Amino acid sequence: MGRKQRGSGHRKPTRTQRRPSLMGTIRLTDAGGMVETAEGSFRVTPRSMREVMNGDEVSVSIHRGPYGKNVATVESVMGRAATTVVGMFEVAGPLGVVRPLDTRLKADFFVLPEDHSPRDRGVAVGDVVLARIVSYPTRMESGIVTIESRLGDASAPDVGIRCVMARYDLTDDYPAPALAEADALELDITQALEDPLRRDIRDRFTLTIDPADARDFDDAISVEPLDEGGYRLAVHIADVSQYVRWGSSLDLAARARGTSVYLADRVLPMLPEHLSCDICSLRPEEDRLAFTVDMEFDARGMVKVCRMYPSVIRSRVRLSYDEADALLAGEGDASAPAVSTLAKHVAHAASAGVDLVAFLQAAHELAELRRAMRARRGAVDFDTVEVHAIVGEDGFPTALTCRRRTAATSLIEEAMLVANECVARKLAATDVPAAYRVHDAPTADHLHTAADTLLTLGVVDRVLAEGIALGSQGSMQQALTRAAGTPAEELANALLLRAMQRAVYRPRNQGHYALGATAYCHFTSPIRRYPDLLVHRALKMVLARERLGAQAARSRAPELVGMGREAMENILPALCQTASERERIADAAARASQKVEVALYYRSRVGERARGVITWIDQMGVFVRLDETHAEGLVRMQDVGDEWFDLNERELTLTGASTGRRIRVGERVVVEIAHANPVRGHLDFKLIASAGGRSSAPALH
C-alpha cells in the first residue's frame, strides 16, 4: 500500500531549545497547520492540532523540529475565530456526534445526552447540521456542541453550498433597514447634474464587457486612437457613493460584508439588488451616474494625461467576453446574418457612428502596450486556469468550464489596472485618508524555497534561480515565460504564487510588488468591494478641494467622506483590516463552492477513467488535473501503489521504496474516479498508470 515515509537517515536525539512565546494566527490545511507570527510562519506540531481551529489566535513556542526546521507548539489559545461547526450527525451510544465536514479539523464534537437539540431540530443520523460550540476540544477532552439547525440531507444538490455558507458564516439575507433604504433610492439625473463636479458625457460612445451571466455592470470603457499617435481611454465606474452615504444602514451593511461573494450557484451581493443590478448597474441604453477616469497615452502606452470626475453616461452596447473575442477574431462583420447577436451589436454601434470592431481593436492594441510596459517595469504576470461549474435549474452541474485569459478579458483588465493606478497616484499626493491595495515583497525564505525547487527540477538555470531568490520580478517573469506551454507551466505558476504574500488593504500607500506599481488602489468595483467605495469618497473630496476650494469641500464632507480627517484616519485601519479579512473569506468560500460542484459533477462518474497531469505532490498525496475538464483531484497516499513511497519535498517526487519507481510533477497519468464527496467538496482518484520514471516521461526542462 502506498505510504509516505518521513525522509531517510538517522539523527541522534537532541535537547529541544524553545524560544519565548509568540502570538500568531493559525492557518489550517488538510496536510497540517501553520501559524503566522511577527517573526514568520511556522509549521504547527501534530500534537497541537487537536485543540485549534482555523483563524484562532494562539500563543506558541518555537523550537527546532525534525530535519532542522523550526516548528511551533501551541501553548494556549488566546482567541477563537469560530463559534460554530458544520458536520455530519451520528450517534455513539447515548451521545450525539458531529463529525466536521472541514477535514482540517482533527477532532469530533459531541452532543450530551441531556441536550435535546437534535430532536427539537428534527435531525436524523446522516443529516448535515450547523452546531454551536459549547466547549472547545483540548488535548485531553473532546469538544461539546449543541445543534443550531439542520442544513439538509447529504444527498440534496445544494446542501454542499449551504454547508460552505454555514462554514464561512455567509448569508443571503440582508438587514431590513438597509433593504428599505435601498428601495427608497431613485435615479435622478437632473438633480445629479446640479453638482458642479459632475459632467454630462452621454454623447460619448461607451460599452460594457462582462461575463455572459453577469447581472451587475460596474465598469464601462470608451477608447479611440489619437491622430498624433497613442490612444485616449476612458474608464467609467458606477457611482455607488452617490447612493450609499457614510453611516447609513446601507453603508453599515456593506461595510460588514466587505465584498460580494461569488459562489458556484449564487451570488451574495455586498449591496441589495435594487442598487447592484438596477440603478447603479451600467445597463445598456440607460442613463447612469458614473465616476470617469479620462486618460491619454503615448505610442508606447505611457500615461500622458489623466483627469477624473463624476459623470453621467449612457452605455450603448453590452458585450459578453465571448462576443468581444469573436469580434476581435473577425466573426462579427455587418454581412453576418441579421439574426446574429454580433451583427446586431455591430449595427447598433454603426448607428452611433462607431465601428465596433475598430473600437475593440484599439482597446486590444492599448492593452498589449500596457502589458509590455508593465513587464518592463517589473510586473509579474501569473497565468492561472479557473474551473467553474455551470449549474442547471435542478441544482446539479451540467458542465465544467475553464476560464482563461483572452484578448477581451485582457483589454478590460488592463483598462481597470491603469485606472486604479492613476487614482492611487492622485490620492497618494494628497493628505486625504484612503484605502490602498498593498502587495508586499515575498519573504526571503519563500523565495529561496521556490527558487531551489525550480532549479532542482530544471525549470530555471542557476542565474535565474539566484535572481528569484533575491526577489527580482524580472527573473520571476522570465521563469514564467520559459515555462509557458511546457509541462512545467502550472508548477512554475504554483511555486511562485505560493511564494507571494497576499495583497491586503492598508490606510497608507506602500506600492504593489506583483504589479510593479508605486501606488495602487481598488477603484473600479464599488458595487462589489467596500474599499472601492472608500476610494470614491476620498477622490470626490480631493476633486472638491481642487475645483471648489477647501471651505466648500469641507461643507461637503458628510456627503463625501462622512467625518473629519482625524476621525477617518482613526477608523480607516480597522476598515482596511476588516475588508482584507472579508476578502479572504469570500475567496475561500468561492473556491470551496466550486469544489462542491466539481465533486457533484463526478459523483455519477465514479469508476470511470481519465487522463491527466500531476500538478503537485505533498504529504497528502498526488494532485492530478484532468485533461477534459481541468478538474483537480487527489490520489491519496494509500491509492498511489502497492508499496511504500518516500516524499522528496524539494524535488516534489515520490519514490517507491521497493521498486525505485518515481512519480513526479508534470508526469502524464491515467486515473480512476475513486470517490466524490460533494458535501465535503472532495474528489479522490486512484492512480492506474503513469510513466513511472521511464524515459518517455515528460521532462520539466
Short mmCIF file of C-alpha atoms in Angstrom, two decimals, residues 221-499:
data_model
loop_
_atom_site.label_atom_id
_atom_site.label_comp_id
_atom_site.label_asym_id
_atom_site.label_seq_id
_atom_site.Cartn_x
_atom_site.Cartn_y
_atom_site.Cartn_z
CA ILE A 221 -14.98 51.92 -21.36
CA SER A 222 -14.58 54.41 -24.20
CA VAL A 223 -11.49 54.25 -26.42
CA GLU A 224 -10.16 55.83 -29.60
CA PRO A 225 -6.77 56.23 -31.30
CA LEU A 226 -5.27 59.74 -31.35
CA ASP A 227 -4.29 61.45 -34.59
CA GLU A 228 -0.80 62.18 -33.29
CA GLY A 229 -0.34 58.57 -32.16
CA GLY A 230 -1.32 56.90 -28.93
CA TYR A 231 -4.79 56.43 -27.52
CA ARG A 232 -7.48 58.05 -25.44
CA LEU A 233 -9.16 55.73 -22.92
CA ALA A 234 -11.94 56.50 -20.50
CA VAL A 235 -12.92 54.12 -17.72
CA HIS A 236 -16.39 54.74 -16.31
CA ILE A 237 -17.25 53.21 -12.93
CA ALA A 238 -20.68 53.06 -11.29
CA ASP A 239 -21.02 55.97 -8.84
CA VAL A 240 -22.16 53.98 -5.83
CA SER A 241 -21.06 56.72 -3.41
CA GLN A 242 -23.91 58.90 -4.73
CA TYR A 243 -26.37 56.49 -3.12
CA VAL A 244 -24.55 54.83 -0.22
CA ARG A 245 -23.85 57.59 2.28
CA TRP A 246 -21.46 57.25 5.17
CA GLY A 247 -23.03 55.80 8.33
CA SER A 248 -26.32 54.90 6.66
CA SER A 249 -27.90 51.48 7.13
CA LEU A 250 -26.75 50.60 3.63
CA ASP A 251 -23.21 51.69 4.40
CA LEU A 252 -23.02 49.71 7.63
CA ALA A 253 -24.38 46.58 5.94
CA ALA A 254 -21.92 46.91 3.04
CA ARG A 255 -19.07 47.56 5.48
CA ALA A 256 -19.87 44.39 7.43
CA ARG A 257 -19.98 42.28 4.26
CA GLY A 258 -16.88 43.88 2.78
CA THR A 259 -17.34 42.25 -0.62
CA SER A 260 -19.79 40.34 -2.77
CA VAL A 261 -19.28 36.58 -2.61
CA TYR A 262 -19.45 34.63 -5.86
CA LEU A 263 -20.40 31.04 -5.10
CA ALA A 264 -20.81 28.38 -7.76
CA ASP A 265 -24.60 28.58 -7.86
CA ARG A 266 -25.39 32.03 -6.42
CA VAL A 267 -24.09 35.48 -5.66
CA LEU A 268 -24.24 37.00 -2.18
CA PRO A 269 -24.10 40.71 -3.11
CA MET A 270 -22.50 43.38 -0.98
CA LEU A 271 -25.36 45.73 -1.92
CA PRO A 272 -29.08 44.98 -2.36
CA GLU A 273 -30.13 44.10 -5.90
CA HIS A 274 -32.04 47.37 -6.37
CA LEU A 275 -28.62 49.03 -6.32
CA SER A 276 -26.25 46.36 -7.64
CA CYS A 277 -28.41 45.17 -10.54
CA ASP A 278 -30.54 48.26 -11.22
CA ILE A 279 -29.84 51.93 -10.51
CA CYS A 280 -26.06 51.53 -10.07
CA SER A 281 -25.60 48.98 -12.85
CA LEU A 282 -24.37 50.45 -16.15
CA ARG A 283 -27.04 48.76 -18.23
CA PRO A 284 -27.19 49.41 -21.98
CA GLU A 285 -29.28 52.32 -23.27
CA GLU A 286 -29.99 53.63 -19.78
CA ASP A 287 -28.63 56.82 -18.23
CA ARG A 288 -26.45 56.16 -15.21
CA LEU A 289 -24.27 58.08 -12.75
CA ALA A 290 -20.61 57.18 -13.04
CA PHE A 291 -17.13 58.18 -11.96
CA THR A 292 -14.92 58.66 -15.01
CA VAL A 293 -11.14 58.47 -15.39
CA ASP A 294 -10.05 60.03 -18.72
CA MET A 295 -6.53 59.06 -19.82
CA GLU A 296 -4.32 59.79 -22.80
CA PHE A 297 -1.42 57.50 -23.72
CA ASP A 298 1.59 57.90 -25.95
CA ALA A 299 2.53 55.39 -28.63
CA ARG A 300 4.34 53.19 -26.04
CA GLY A 301 1.33 53.03 -23.70
CA MET A 302 2.60 55.51 -21.11
CA VAL A 303 0.01 57.75 -19.43
CA LYS A 304 0.43 61.38 -20.54
CA VAL A 305 -2.75 62.94 -19.14
CA CYS A 306 -5.23 61.76 -16.53
CA ARG A 307 -8.44 63.51 -15.47
CA MET A 308 -11.11 62.30 -13.05
CA TYR A 309 -14.66 63.49 -12.46
CA PRO A 310 -18.18 62.30 -11.59
CA SER A 311 -20.21 61.88 -14.76
CA VAL A 312 -23.45 60.87 -16.40
CA ILE A 313 -23.02 58.21 -19.10
CA ARG A 314 -25.16 56.04 -21.33
CA SER A 315 -23.70 52.68 -22.25
CA ARG A 316 -24.61 51.79 -25.83
CA VAL A 317 -23.64 48.13 -26.13
CA ARG A 318 -23.39 45.27 -23.64
CA LEU A 319 -20.94 42.60 -24.83
CA SER A 320 -20.01 39.31 -23.22
CA TYR A 321 -16.35 38.32 -23.21
CA ASP A 322 -17.08 35.60 -25.77
CA GLU A 323 -18.78 38.11 -28.07
CA ALA A 324 -15.91 40.59 -27.79
CA ASP A 325 -13.39 37.83 -28.53
CA ALA A 326 -15.43 36.77 -31.57
CA LEU A 327 -15.49 40.33 -32.91
CA LEU A 328 -11.73 40.65 -32.38
CA ALA A 329 -11.30 37.39 -34.29
CA GLY A 330 -13.26 38.82 -37.25
CA GLU A 331 -16.51 36.93 -36.69
CA GLY A 332 -18.90 39.88 -36.38
CA ASP A 333 -18.93 41.95 -39.55
CA ALA A 334 -22.03 43.61 -40.94
CA SER A 335 -22.53 40.85 -43.52
CA ALA A 336 -23.35 38.33 -40.82
CA PRO A 337 -26.93 37.02 -40.71
CA ALA A 338 -29.47 39.54 -39.47
CA VAL A 339 -30.39 37.27 -36.57
CA SER A 340 -26.81 37.23 -35.31
CA THR A 341 -26.35 38.93 -31.94
CA LEU A 342 -22.91 40.05 -33.06
CA ALA A 343 -24.33 41.62 -36.20
CA LYS A 344 -26.90 43.46 -34.10
CA HIS A 345 -24.16 44.83 -31.86
CA VAL A 346 -22.14 45.94 -34.89
CA ALA A 347 -25.16 47.58 -36.50
CA HIS A 348 -26.17 49.31 -33.28
CA ALA A 349 -22.70 50.79 -32.85
CA ALA A 350 -22.68 51.84 -36.52
CA SER A 351 -25.92 53.76 -35.97
CA ALA A 352 -23.98 55.81 -33.39
CA GLY A 353 -21.19 56.39 -35.91
CA VAL A 354 -18.77 53.86 -34.35
CA ASP A 355 -17.00 50.91 -35.97
CA LEU A 356 -17.35 48.39 -33.15
CA VAL A 357 -14.58 46.10 -34.39
CA ALA A 358 -12.16 49.03 -34.75
CA PHE A 359 -13.16 50.18 -31.26
CA LEU A 360 -12.26 46.79 -29.79
CA GLN A 361 -9.06 46.54 -31.81
CA ALA A 362 -7.91 49.91 -30.45
CA ALA A 363 -8.65 48.73 -26.89
CA HIS A 364 -6.77 45.48 -27.57
CA GLU A 365 -3.75 47.30 -29.01
CA LEU A 366 -3.61 49.59 -25.99
CA ALA A 367 -3.90 46.60 -23.64
CA GLU A 368 -0.92 44.94 -25.35
CA LEU A 369 1.11 48.12 -24.96
CA ARG A 370 0.19 48.32 -21.28
CA ARG A 371 1.17 44.69 -20.66
CA ALA A 372 4.52 45.27 -22.32
CA MET A 373 5.05 48.45 -20.31
CA ARG A 374 4.22 46.67 -17.04
CA ALA A 375 6.63 43.88 -17.95
CA ARG A 376 9.40 46.43 -18.50
CA ARG A 377 8.90 47.92 -15.07
CA GLY A 378 8.94 44.51 -13.35
CA ALA A 379 5.36 43.28 -13.07
CA VAL A 380 4.89 39.53 -12.51
CA ASP A 381 2.08 38.23 -14.72
CA PHE A 382 0.63 34.93 -13.50
CA ASP A 383 -1.48 32.88 -15.89
CA THR A 384 -3.93 30.70 -13.98
CA VAL A 385 -6.82 28.49 -15.08
CA GLU A 386 -10.06 28.59 -13.10
CA VAL A 387 -12.59 25.75 -13.26
CA HIS A 388 -16.22 26.84 -12.99
CA ALA A 389 -19.35 24.73 -12.92
CA ILE A 390 -22.43 25.50 -14.99
CA VAL A 391 -25.35 24.72 -12.69
CA GLY A 392 -28.72 23.76 -14.17
CA GLU A 393 -32.17 24.73 -12.92
CA ASP A 394 -32.36 21.47 -10.95
CA GLY A 395 -29.31 22.50 -8.92
CA PHE A 396 -26.97 19.94 -10.48
CA PRO A 397 -23.90 20.91 -12.50
CA THR A 398 -24.30 20.24 -16.21
CA ALA A 399 -20.75 21.02 -17.31
CA LEU A 400 -17.37 22.23 -16.11
CA THR A 401 -15.74 25.13 -17.94
CA CYS A 402 -12.31 26.75 -17.77
CA ARG A 403 -11.83 30.48 -17.51
CA ARG A 404 -8.62 31.60 -19.16
CA ARG A 405 -7.25 34.98 -20.09
CA THR A 406 -8.41 36.05 -23.55
CA ALA A 407 -7.98 39.18 -25.65
CA ALA A 408 -11.30 40.51 -24.32
CA THR A 409 -10.60 39.80 -20.65
CA SER A 410 -7.12 41.25 -21.03
CA LEU A 411 -8.26 44.54 -22.55
CA ILE A 412 -10.71 45.09 -19.69
CA GLU A 413 -8.17 44.01 -17.07
CA GLU A 414 -5.53 46.41 -18.40
CA ALA A 415 -8.04 49.28 -18.55
CA MET A 416 -9.02 48.71 -14.92
CA LEU A 417 -5.40 48.34 -13.77
CA VAL A 418 -4.30 51.65 -15.25
CA ALA A 419 -7.38 53.46 -13.91
CA ASN A 420 -6.66 52.11 -10.44
CA GLU A 421 -3.04 53.26 -10.67
CA CYS A 422 -3.99 56.76 -11.82
CA VAL A 423 -6.43 57.16 -8.93
CA ALA A 424 -3.93 55.79 -6.40
CA ARG A 425 -1.22 58.20 -7.55
CA LYS A 426 -3.68 61.08 -7.32
CA LEU A 427 -4.70 60.18 -3.77
CA ALA A 428 -1.14 59.42 -2.63
CA ALA A 429 -0.16 63.00 -3.48
CA THR A 430 -2.74 64.36 -1.02
CA ASP A 431 -3.40 64.10 2.71
CA VAL A 432 -6.91 62.68 2.28
CA PRO A 433 -7.23 59.29 4.04
CA ALA A 434 -7.93 56.43 1.62
CA ALA A 435 -7.75 52.64 1.36
CA TYR A 436 -4.81 51.42 -0.75
CA ARG A 437 -4.24 47.98 -2.20
CA VAL A 438 -0.81 46.89 -0.97
CA HIS A 439 1.23 43.87 -2.00
CA ASP A 440 4.42 43.31 -0.03
CA ALA A 441 7.52 41.61 -1.43
CA PRO A 442 7.79 37.87 -0.70
CA THR A 443 9.84 36.77 2.29
CA ALA A 444 13.38 35.56 1.70
CA ASP A 445 12.55 32.04 2.94
CA HIS A 446 9.66 31.63 0.49
CA LEU A 447 11.72 32.95 -2.40
CA HIS A 448 14.66 30.65 -1.67
CA THR A 449 12.36 27.63 -1.42
CA ALA A 450 10.68 28.41 -4.76
CA ALA A 451 13.99 29.14 -6.50
CA ASP A 452 15.62 25.99 -5.11
CA THR A 453 12.76 23.74 -6.24
CA LEU A 454 12.56 25.30 -9.72
CA LEU A 455 16.33 24.88 -10.11
CA THR A 456 16.28 21.27 -8.90
CA LEU A 457 13.53 20.41 -11.37
CA GLY A 458 15.35 22.08 -14.25
CA VAL A 459 12.70 24.73 -14.86
CA VAL A 460 15.27 27.53 -14.44
CA ASP A 461 19.03 27.79 -14.62
CA ARG A 462 21.25 28.89 -11.73
CA VAL A 463 21.37 32.55 -12.81
CA LEU A 464 17.59 32.79 -12.98
CA ALA A 465 17.23 30.95 -9.67
CA GLU A 466 19.57 33.41 -7.98
CA GLY A 467 17.50 36.29 -9.35
CA ILE A 468 14.29 34.75 -8.00
CA ALA A 469 15.89 34.17 -4.60
CA LEU A 470 16.84 37.86 -4.49
CA GLY A 471 13.24 38.92 -5.25
CA SER A 472 13.74 40.05 -8.84
CA GLN A 473 10.34 40.41 -10.52
CA GLY A 474 12.09 40.23 -13.90
CA SER A 475 13.58 36.85 -13.06
CA MET A 476 10.21 35.55 -11.94
CA GLN A 477 8.57 36.71 -15.15
CA GLN A 478 11.37 35.11 -17.19
CA ALA A 479 10.75 31.83 -15.39
CA LEU A 480 7.01 32.01 -16.11
CA THR A 481 7.66 32.88 -19.75
CA ARG A 482 10.10 30.00 -20.21
CA ALA A 483 7.69 27.54 -18.62
CA ALA A 484 4.67 28.68 -20.68
CA GLY A 485 3.39 25.90 -22.93
CA THR A 486 5.53 23.22 -21.26
CA PRO A 487 4.68 20.58 -18.61
CA ALA A 488 6.32 22.91 -16.09
CA GLU A 489 3.88 25.78 -16.68
CA GLU A 490 1.48 25.03 -13.85
CA LEU A 491 4.29 24.12 -11.48
CA ALA A 492 6.15 27.39 -12.08
CA ASN A 493 2.96 29.39 -11.55
CA ALA A 494 2.08 27.39 -8.43
CA LEU A 495 5.52 27.65 -6.82
CA LEU A 496 5.88 31.39 -7.42
CA LEU A 497 2.29 32.09 -6.36
CA ARG A 498 2.91 30.19 -3.12
CA ALA A 499 5.97 32.36 -2.52
#
